[in-house]
Amino acid sequence: MLQSAASSSCARLFQSHKSTWYFVLLVLGYILYLIFGAVVFSSVELPYEAALRQDLMALKTQFLRDNECITEESLERFLREALDASNYGVSILNNTANNWNWDFTSALFFASTVLSTTGYGHTAPLSKGGKTFCIIYSAFGIPFTLLFLTAVVQRIMVYSTRKPISYVHTRWGLSKPLVAIVHSCLLALLAVSCFFLIPAAIFSALEDNWNFLESFYFCFISLSTIGLGDYVPGEAANQKFRELYKLGITFYLILGLIVMLVVLETFCELQQLKQLRKMFYLKKEKTQDRLAILEHDQLSFTSAPDRAHGDDKAHTFVSVSSLSSRSDDFMIQ
């Protein structure tokens, strides 16, 4: 008997706080996913980092042995300054002397990565004025970009998702959720083909040191706005038509970001995903519940004076419903 009562109370407790328990499970799942990613990245990349460190130390030792007139302190000071300059996109190599980072097309490419929050990090403002302007420009530009993307995606969704689904549903009488699922999959396949596979093949042909995997990796990192900056197109030595190439990449990133948002919004409108999201949301207070609370408060208010003054004074308190009915009668008269 006690066991059944305890189980029923636990079931009632779970049902009354179902969204809270789902939210707790969601948080725990996200933390476990973060830990899983850290474990995999560490196990995969740590051996490569250790091997690279050993190669660099061996190369440094060999260089100092071949050039005894150079001290280790002067070499490290020179390398430190060169690496600091490289972090700002400035290289001391002869084959990159003609690649300027702040001509118009490169600056336009940088502005697009800032406003889209991609931020490759290969180029950064050098001066205090540039850093100050970057803060102000981003503070106004990022909300402006969100407004622009929202407006564009909303207009595209009408013609790319809502009207095609409604047309197929009304023309052939198919189930609307089924049509929406098939349409979302076809749209995602089209987006992957046009903005991942085909551009990856183009980048692998234009960039000398990129294979198809590295090009596909750049497309995904860019259009998902991760922007690690380890692969940036148009930075090779003696790049042909560099200005036009940078301009084309800028338009590719903006258009690809819009398409990715359209695909995500299309999937978010699926009924199955809407039901899944509702599992983790707080339930809104229903209108009927609010009306019941108001009626209960009204009854409590009208009954309290009755108990205080007796039945002889009960008629001095008039309910809201009687007032409204009397006013209606008066208006009818």
Coordinates of C-alpha atoms in Angstrom, one line a residue:
M1 CA 0.0 0.0 0.0
L2 CA 2.8 2.4 0.9
Q3 CA 4.7 1.4 -2.1
S4 CA 1.8 2.2 -4.5
A5 CA 1.2 5.5 -2.7
A6 CA 4.8 6.5 -3.1
S7 CA 4.9 5.5 -6.7
S8 CA 1.7 7.4 -7.5
S9 CA 3.1 10.5 -5.7
C10 CA 6.3 10.3 -7.7
A11 CA 4.4 10.0 -10.9
R12 CA 2.3 13.0 -10.0
L13 CA 5.4 14.9 -9.1
F14 CA 7.0 14.0 -12.5
Q15 CA 3.9 14.9 -14.4
S16 CA 3.5 18.3 -12.7
H17 CA 7.2 19.2 -13.4
K18 CA 7.6 17.3 -16.7
S19 CA 9.2 20.3 -18.6
T20 CA 11.6 20.9 -15.7
W21 CA 12.9 17.3 -15.7
Y22 CA 13.2 17.4 -19.4
F23 CA 15.2 20.6 -19.2
V24 CA 17.5 19.1 -16.6
L25 CA 18.1 16.1 -18.8
L26 CA 18.8 18.5 -21.7
V27 CA 21.4 20.4 -19.7
L28 CA 23.1 17.2 -18.6
G29 CA 23.1 15.9 -22.1
Y30 CA 24.7 19.1 -23.4
I31 CA 27.4 18.9 -20.7
L32 CA 28.1 15.3 -21.6
Y33 CA 28.3 16.2 -25.3
L34 CA 30.9 18.9 -24.4
I35 CA 33.0 16.4 -22.4
F36 CA 32.7 13.9 -25.3
G37 CA 34.0 16.5 -27.8
A38 CA 36.9 17.4 -25.5
V39 CA 37.9 13.8 -25.0
V40 CA 37.8 13.1 -28.8
F41 CA 39.7 16.3 -29.8
S42 CA 42.3 15.7 -27.1
S43 CA 42.9 12.1 -28.0
V44 CA 43.1 12.9 -31.8
E45 CA 45.0 16.1 -31.8
L46 CA 47.4 15.8 -28.9
P47 CA 49.8 13.3 -30.6
Y48 CA 50.0 15.6 -33.7
E49 CA 50.8 18.6 -31.4
A50 CA 53.5 16.6 -29.6
A51 CA 55.1 15.5 -32.9
L52 CA 55.0 19.1 -34.3
R53 CA 56.7 20.4 -31.1
Q54 CA 59.5 17.9 -31.4
D55 CA 60.0 18.7 -35.1
L56 CA 60.2 22.5 -34.3
M57 CA 62.6 22.0 -31.5
A58 CA 64.8 19.8 -33.7
L59 CA 64.7 22.3 -36.5
K60 CA 65.6 25.1 -34.1
T61 CA 68.5 23.1 -32.6
Q62 CA 69.8 22.3 -36.1
F63 CA 69.6 26.0 -37.2
L64 CA 71.5 27.2 -34.1
R65 CA 74.2 24.5 -34.8
D66 CA 74.6 25.6 -38.4
N67 CA 74.7 29.3 -37.5
E68 CA 76.8 29.6 -34.4
C69 CA 77.0 33.4 -34.7
I70 CA 73.3 33.6 -33.8
T71 CA 72.4 33.2 -30.1
E72 CA 69.3 31.5 -29.0
E73 CA 68.0 34.7 -27.3
S74 CA 68.2 36.7 -30.5
L75 CA 66.6 34.0 -32.5
E76 CA 63.7 33.7 -30.1
R77 CA 63.2 37.5 -30.0
F78 CA 63.2 37.6 -33.8
L79 CA 60.7 34.7 -34.0
R80 CA 58.5 36.2 -31.4
E81 CA 58.2 39.5 -33.3
A82 CA 57.6 37.6 -36.6
L83 CA 54.8 35.5 -35.0
D84 CA 53.2 38.6 -33.4
A85 CA 53.1 40.2 -36.9
S86 CA 51.8 37.0 -38.4
N87 CA 48.9 37.1 -35.9
Y88 CA 47.9 40.4 -37.5
G89 CA 48.1 39.0 -41.0
V90 CA 51.6 40.4 -41.8
S91 CA 54.2 38.0 -43.1
I92 CA 57.9 38.6 -43.6
L93 CA 58.3 36.1 -46.3
N94 CA 59.3 37.4 -49.7
N95 CA 56.6 35.6 -51.6
T96 CA 53.8 37.3 -49.7
A97 CA 55.1 40.8 -49.8
N98 CA 52.5 41.9 -52.4
N99 CA 49.5 40.5 -50.5
W100 CA 48.1 43.5 -48.6
N101 CA 45.5 42.9 -45.9
W102 CA 43.8 46.2 -45.9
D103 CA 43.1 47.0 -49.6
F104 CA 39.4 47.5 -50.4
T105 CA 38.5 43.9 -51.3
S106 CA 40.4 42.5 -48.3
A107 CA 38.7 45.1 -46.0
L108 CA 35.3 44.2 -47.4
F109 CA 36.0 40.6 -46.8
F110 CA 37.0 41.4 -43.2
A111 CA 33.9 43.5 -42.7
S112 CA 31.7 40.6 -43.8
T113 CA 33.4 38.2 -41.4
V114 CA 32.9 40.7 -38.6
L115 CA 29.2 41.4 -39.2
S116 CA 28.4 37.7 -39.8
T117 CA 30.4 36.8 -36.5
T118 CA 32.5 34.4 -38.5
G119 CA 35.7 36.1 -37.6
Y120 CA 38.6 34.1 -39.1
G121 CA 41.2 35.9 -37.0
H122 CA 43.8 35.9 -39.8
T123 CA 43.5 39.7 -40.0
A124 CA 43.0 42.1 -37.2
P125 CA 43.1 45.9 -36.8
L126 CA 46.6 47.1 -36.0
S127 CA 46.0 50.7 -34.8
K128 CA 44.1 51.9 -31.8
G129 CA 41.7 53.8 -34.1
G130 CA 41.0 50.6 -36.1
K131 CA 40.3 48.7 -32.9
T132 CA 38.0 51.4 -31.6
F133 CA 36.1 51.6 -34.9
C134 CA 35.8 47.8 -35.0
I135 CA 34.1 47.9 -31.6
I136 CA 31.6 50.6 -32.6
Y137 CA 31.1 49.2 -36.1
S138 CA 30.3 45.7 -34.7
A139 CA 28.1 47.0 -31.9
F140 CA 25.8 48.6 -34.5
G141 CA 26.5 46.3 -37.4
I142 CA 25.8 42.9 -35.8
P143 CA 22.2 43.8 -34.8
F144 CA 21.7 45.4 -38.2
T145 CA 22.9 42.2 -39.8
L146 CA 20.5 40.1 -37.7
L147 CA 17.7 42.4 -38.8
F148 CA 18.7 42.1 -42.4
L149 CA 19.0 38.3 -42.3
T150 CA 15.7 37.9 -40.5
A151 CA 13.9 40.1 -43.1
V152 CA 15.5 38.3 -46.0
V153 CA 14.9 34.8 -44.7
Q154 CA 11.3 35.7 -43.9
R155 CA 10.7 36.7 -47.5
I156 CA 12.5 33.8 -48.9
M157 CA 10.6 31.3 -46.7
V158 CA 7.3 32.3 -48.3
Y159 CA 8.4 31.2 -51.8
S160 CA 10.9 28.5 -50.9
T161 CA 8.9 26.6 -48.2
R162 CA 5.4 27.7 -47.4
K163 CA 3.9 28.2 -50.8
P164 CA 5.4 24.9 -52.3
I165 CA 4.2 22.9 -49.3
S166 CA 0.7 24.4 -49.5
Y167 CA 0.6 23.9 -53.3
V168 CA 1.5 20.2 -53.1
H169 CA -0.9 19.7 -50.1
T170 CA -3.8 21.2 -51.9
R171 CA -3.0 19.9 -55.4
W172 CA -2.4 16.2 -54.6
G173 CA -4.1 16.0 -51.2
L174 CA -1.0 14.7 -49.5
S175 CA -0.4 15.0 -45.8
K176 CA 1.0 18.4 -44.9
P177 CA 3.5 17.1 -42.3
L178 CA 4.8 14.4 -44.8
V179 CA 5.1 17.0 -47.5
A180 CA 7.0 19.3 -45.1
I181 CA 9.5 16.5 -44.2
V182 CA 10.2 15.6 -47.8
H183 CA 10.5 19.3 -48.8
S184 CA 13.0 19.9 -45.9
C185 CA 15.2 17.0 -46.9
L186 CA 15.2 18.0 -50.6
L187 CA 16.0 21.6 -49.7
A188 CA 18.9 20.5 -47.4
L189 CA 20.2 18.2 -50.1
L190 CA 20.1 21.1 -52.6
A191 CA 21.9 23.5 -50.2
V192 CA 24.6 21.0 -49.4
S193 CA 25.2 20.4 -53.1
C194 CA 25.3 24.1 -54.1
F195 CA 27.0 25.6 -51.1
F196 CA 29.3 22.8 -49.9
L197 CA 30.1 20.1 -52.5
I198 CA 30.4 22.4 -55.6
P199 CA 32.3 25.2 -53.8
A200 CA 34.6 22.6 -52.2
A201 CA 35.5 21.3 -55.6
I202 CA 36.1 24.9 -56.9
F203 CA 38.3 25.8 -53.9
S204 CA 40.4 22.6 -54.2
A205 CA 41.1 23.6 -57.8
L206 CA 41.9 27.3 -57.1
E207 CA 43.9 26.8 -53.9
D208 CA 47.2 25.0 -54.4
N209 CA 47.6 23.5 -51.0
W210 CA 43.9 22.5 -50.4
N211 CA 42.5 19.1 -51.1
F212 CA 38.7 18.4 -51.3
L213 CA 38.4 17.6 -47.6
E214 CA 40.1 20.8 -46.5
S215 CA 38.0 22.8 -48.9
F216 CA 34.8 21.2 -47.6
Y217 CA 36.1 21.8 -44.1
F218 CA 36.5 25.5 -44.9
C219 CA 33.0 25.7 -46.4
F220 CA 31.4 24.1 -43.3
I221 CA 33.4 26.1 -40.8
S222 CA 32.6 29.4 -42.7
L223 CA 28.9 28.9 -43.3
S224 CA 28.3 27.6 -39.7
T225 CA 30.0 30.9 -38.5
I226 CA 32.6 29.0 -36.5
G227 CA 35.4 30.7 -38.4
L228 CA 38.6 29.1 -37.0
G229 CA 40.8 30.9 -39.5
D230 CA 43.2 28.0 -40.2
Y231 CA 42.0 28.0 -43.8
V232 CA 41.4 31.3 -45.5
P233 CA 41.2 31.5 -49.3
G234 CA 43.0 34.0 -51.4
E235 CA 46.0 34.2 -49.1
A236 CA 48.4 32.2 -51.2
A237 CA 51.5 33.8 -52.7
N238 CA 50.9 35.5 -56.1
Q239 CA 47.2 34.7 -56.1
K240 CA 45.8 35.5 -59.5
F241 CA 42.9 37.9 -59.6
R242 CA 43.1 38.2 -55.8
E243 CA 40.8 41.2 -55.6
L244 CA 38.1 39.6 -57.7
Y245 CA 38.6 36.3 -55.8
K246 CA 38.1 38.0 -52.4
L247 CA 35.0 39.8 -53.7
G248 CA 33.5 36.5 -54.9
I249 CA 34.2 34.8 -51.5
T250 CA 32.5 37.7 -49.7
F251 CA 29.3 37.2 -51.7
Y252 CA 29.5 33.5 -51.3
L253 CA 29.7 33.8 -47.5
I254 CA 26.7 36.2 -47.3
L255 CA 24.5 34.2 -49.7
G256 CA 25.5 30.9 -48.1
L257 CA 24.7 32.2 -44.6
I258 CA 21.2 33.2 -45.9
V259 CA 20.6 29.8 -47.4
M260 CA 21.7 28.0 -44.2
L261 CA 19.3 30.1 -42.2
V262 CA 16.5 29.3 -44.6
V263 CA 17.2 25.6 -44.3
L264 CA 17.3 25.8 -40.5
E265 CA 14.1 27.7 -40.4
T266 CA 12.4 25.2 -42.7
F267 CA 13.4 22.4 -40.3
C268 CA 12.3 24.4 -37.3
E269 CA 8.8 24.7 -38.8
L270 CA 8.3 20.9 -38.9
Q271 CA 5.6 19.8 -36.5
Q272 CA 7.8 17.0 -35.0
L273 CA 10.5 19.5 -34.1
K274 CA 8.0 21.9 -32.6
Q275 CA 6.7 19.1 -30.4
L276 CA 10.3 18.3 -29.4
R277 CA 11.0 21.9 -28.4
K278 CA 7.8 22.2 -26.4
M279 CA 9.1 19.4 -24.2
F280 CA 11.8 21.7 -22.7
Y281 CA 9.7 24.9 -22.5
L282 CA 7.9 26.3 -19.5
K283 CA 4.1 25.9 -19.9
K284 CA 2.2 29.1 -20.3
E285 CA -0.7 29.8 -18.0
K286 CA -3.9 29.0 -19.9
T287 CA -6.6 31.6 -20.4
Q288 CA -9.2 29.5 -18.7
D289 CA -7.0 29.1 -15.6
R290 CA -6.6 32.8 -15.4
L291 CA -10.4 33.3 -15.7
A292 CA -11.0 30.8 -13.0
I293 CA -8.5 32.6 -10.7
L294 CA -10.2 35.9 -11.4
E295 CA -13.7 34.4 -10.7
H296 CA -12.4 32.9 -7.5
D297 CA -11.0 36.2 -6.4
Q298 CA -14.2 38.0 -7.3
L299 CA -16.3 35.5 -5.3
S300 CA -14.0 35.8 -2.3
F301 CA -14.3 39.6 -2.5
T302 CA -18.1 39.6 -2.7
S303 CA -18.5 37.0 0.0
A304 CA -16.2 38.6 2.6
P305 CA -18.5 41.6 3.3
D306 CA -21.5 39.2 3.5
R307 CA -19.9 37.4 6.4
A308 CA -18.9 40.6 8.1
H309 CA -22.2 42.6 7.9
G310 CA -24.8 39.9 7.8
D311 CA -27.6 39.1 5.5
D312 CA -29.4 42.4 6.0
K313 CA -26.6 44.3 4.3
A314 CA -25.8 41.7 1.6
H315 CA -27.8 43.5 -1.0
T316 CA -25.5 46.5 -0.8
F317 CA -22.8 44.5 -2.6
V318 CA -23.6 43.9 -6.3
S319 CA -21.6 41.5 -8.4
V320 CA -20.0 42.5 -11.7
S321 CA -22.3 40.3 -13.7
S322 CA -25.4 41.9 -12.3
L323 CA -24.0 45.4 -13.0
S324 CA -23.3 44.4 -16.5
S325 CA -26.8 42.9 -17.0
R326 CA -28.4 46.0 -15.5
S327 CA -26.5 48.3 -17.7
D328 CA -27.4 46.1 -20.7
D329 CA -31.1 46.3 -19.8
F330 CA -30.8 50.1 -19.5
M331 CA -29.1 50.4 -22.8
I332 CA -31.8 48.2 -24.4
Q333 CA -34.5 50.4 -22.8

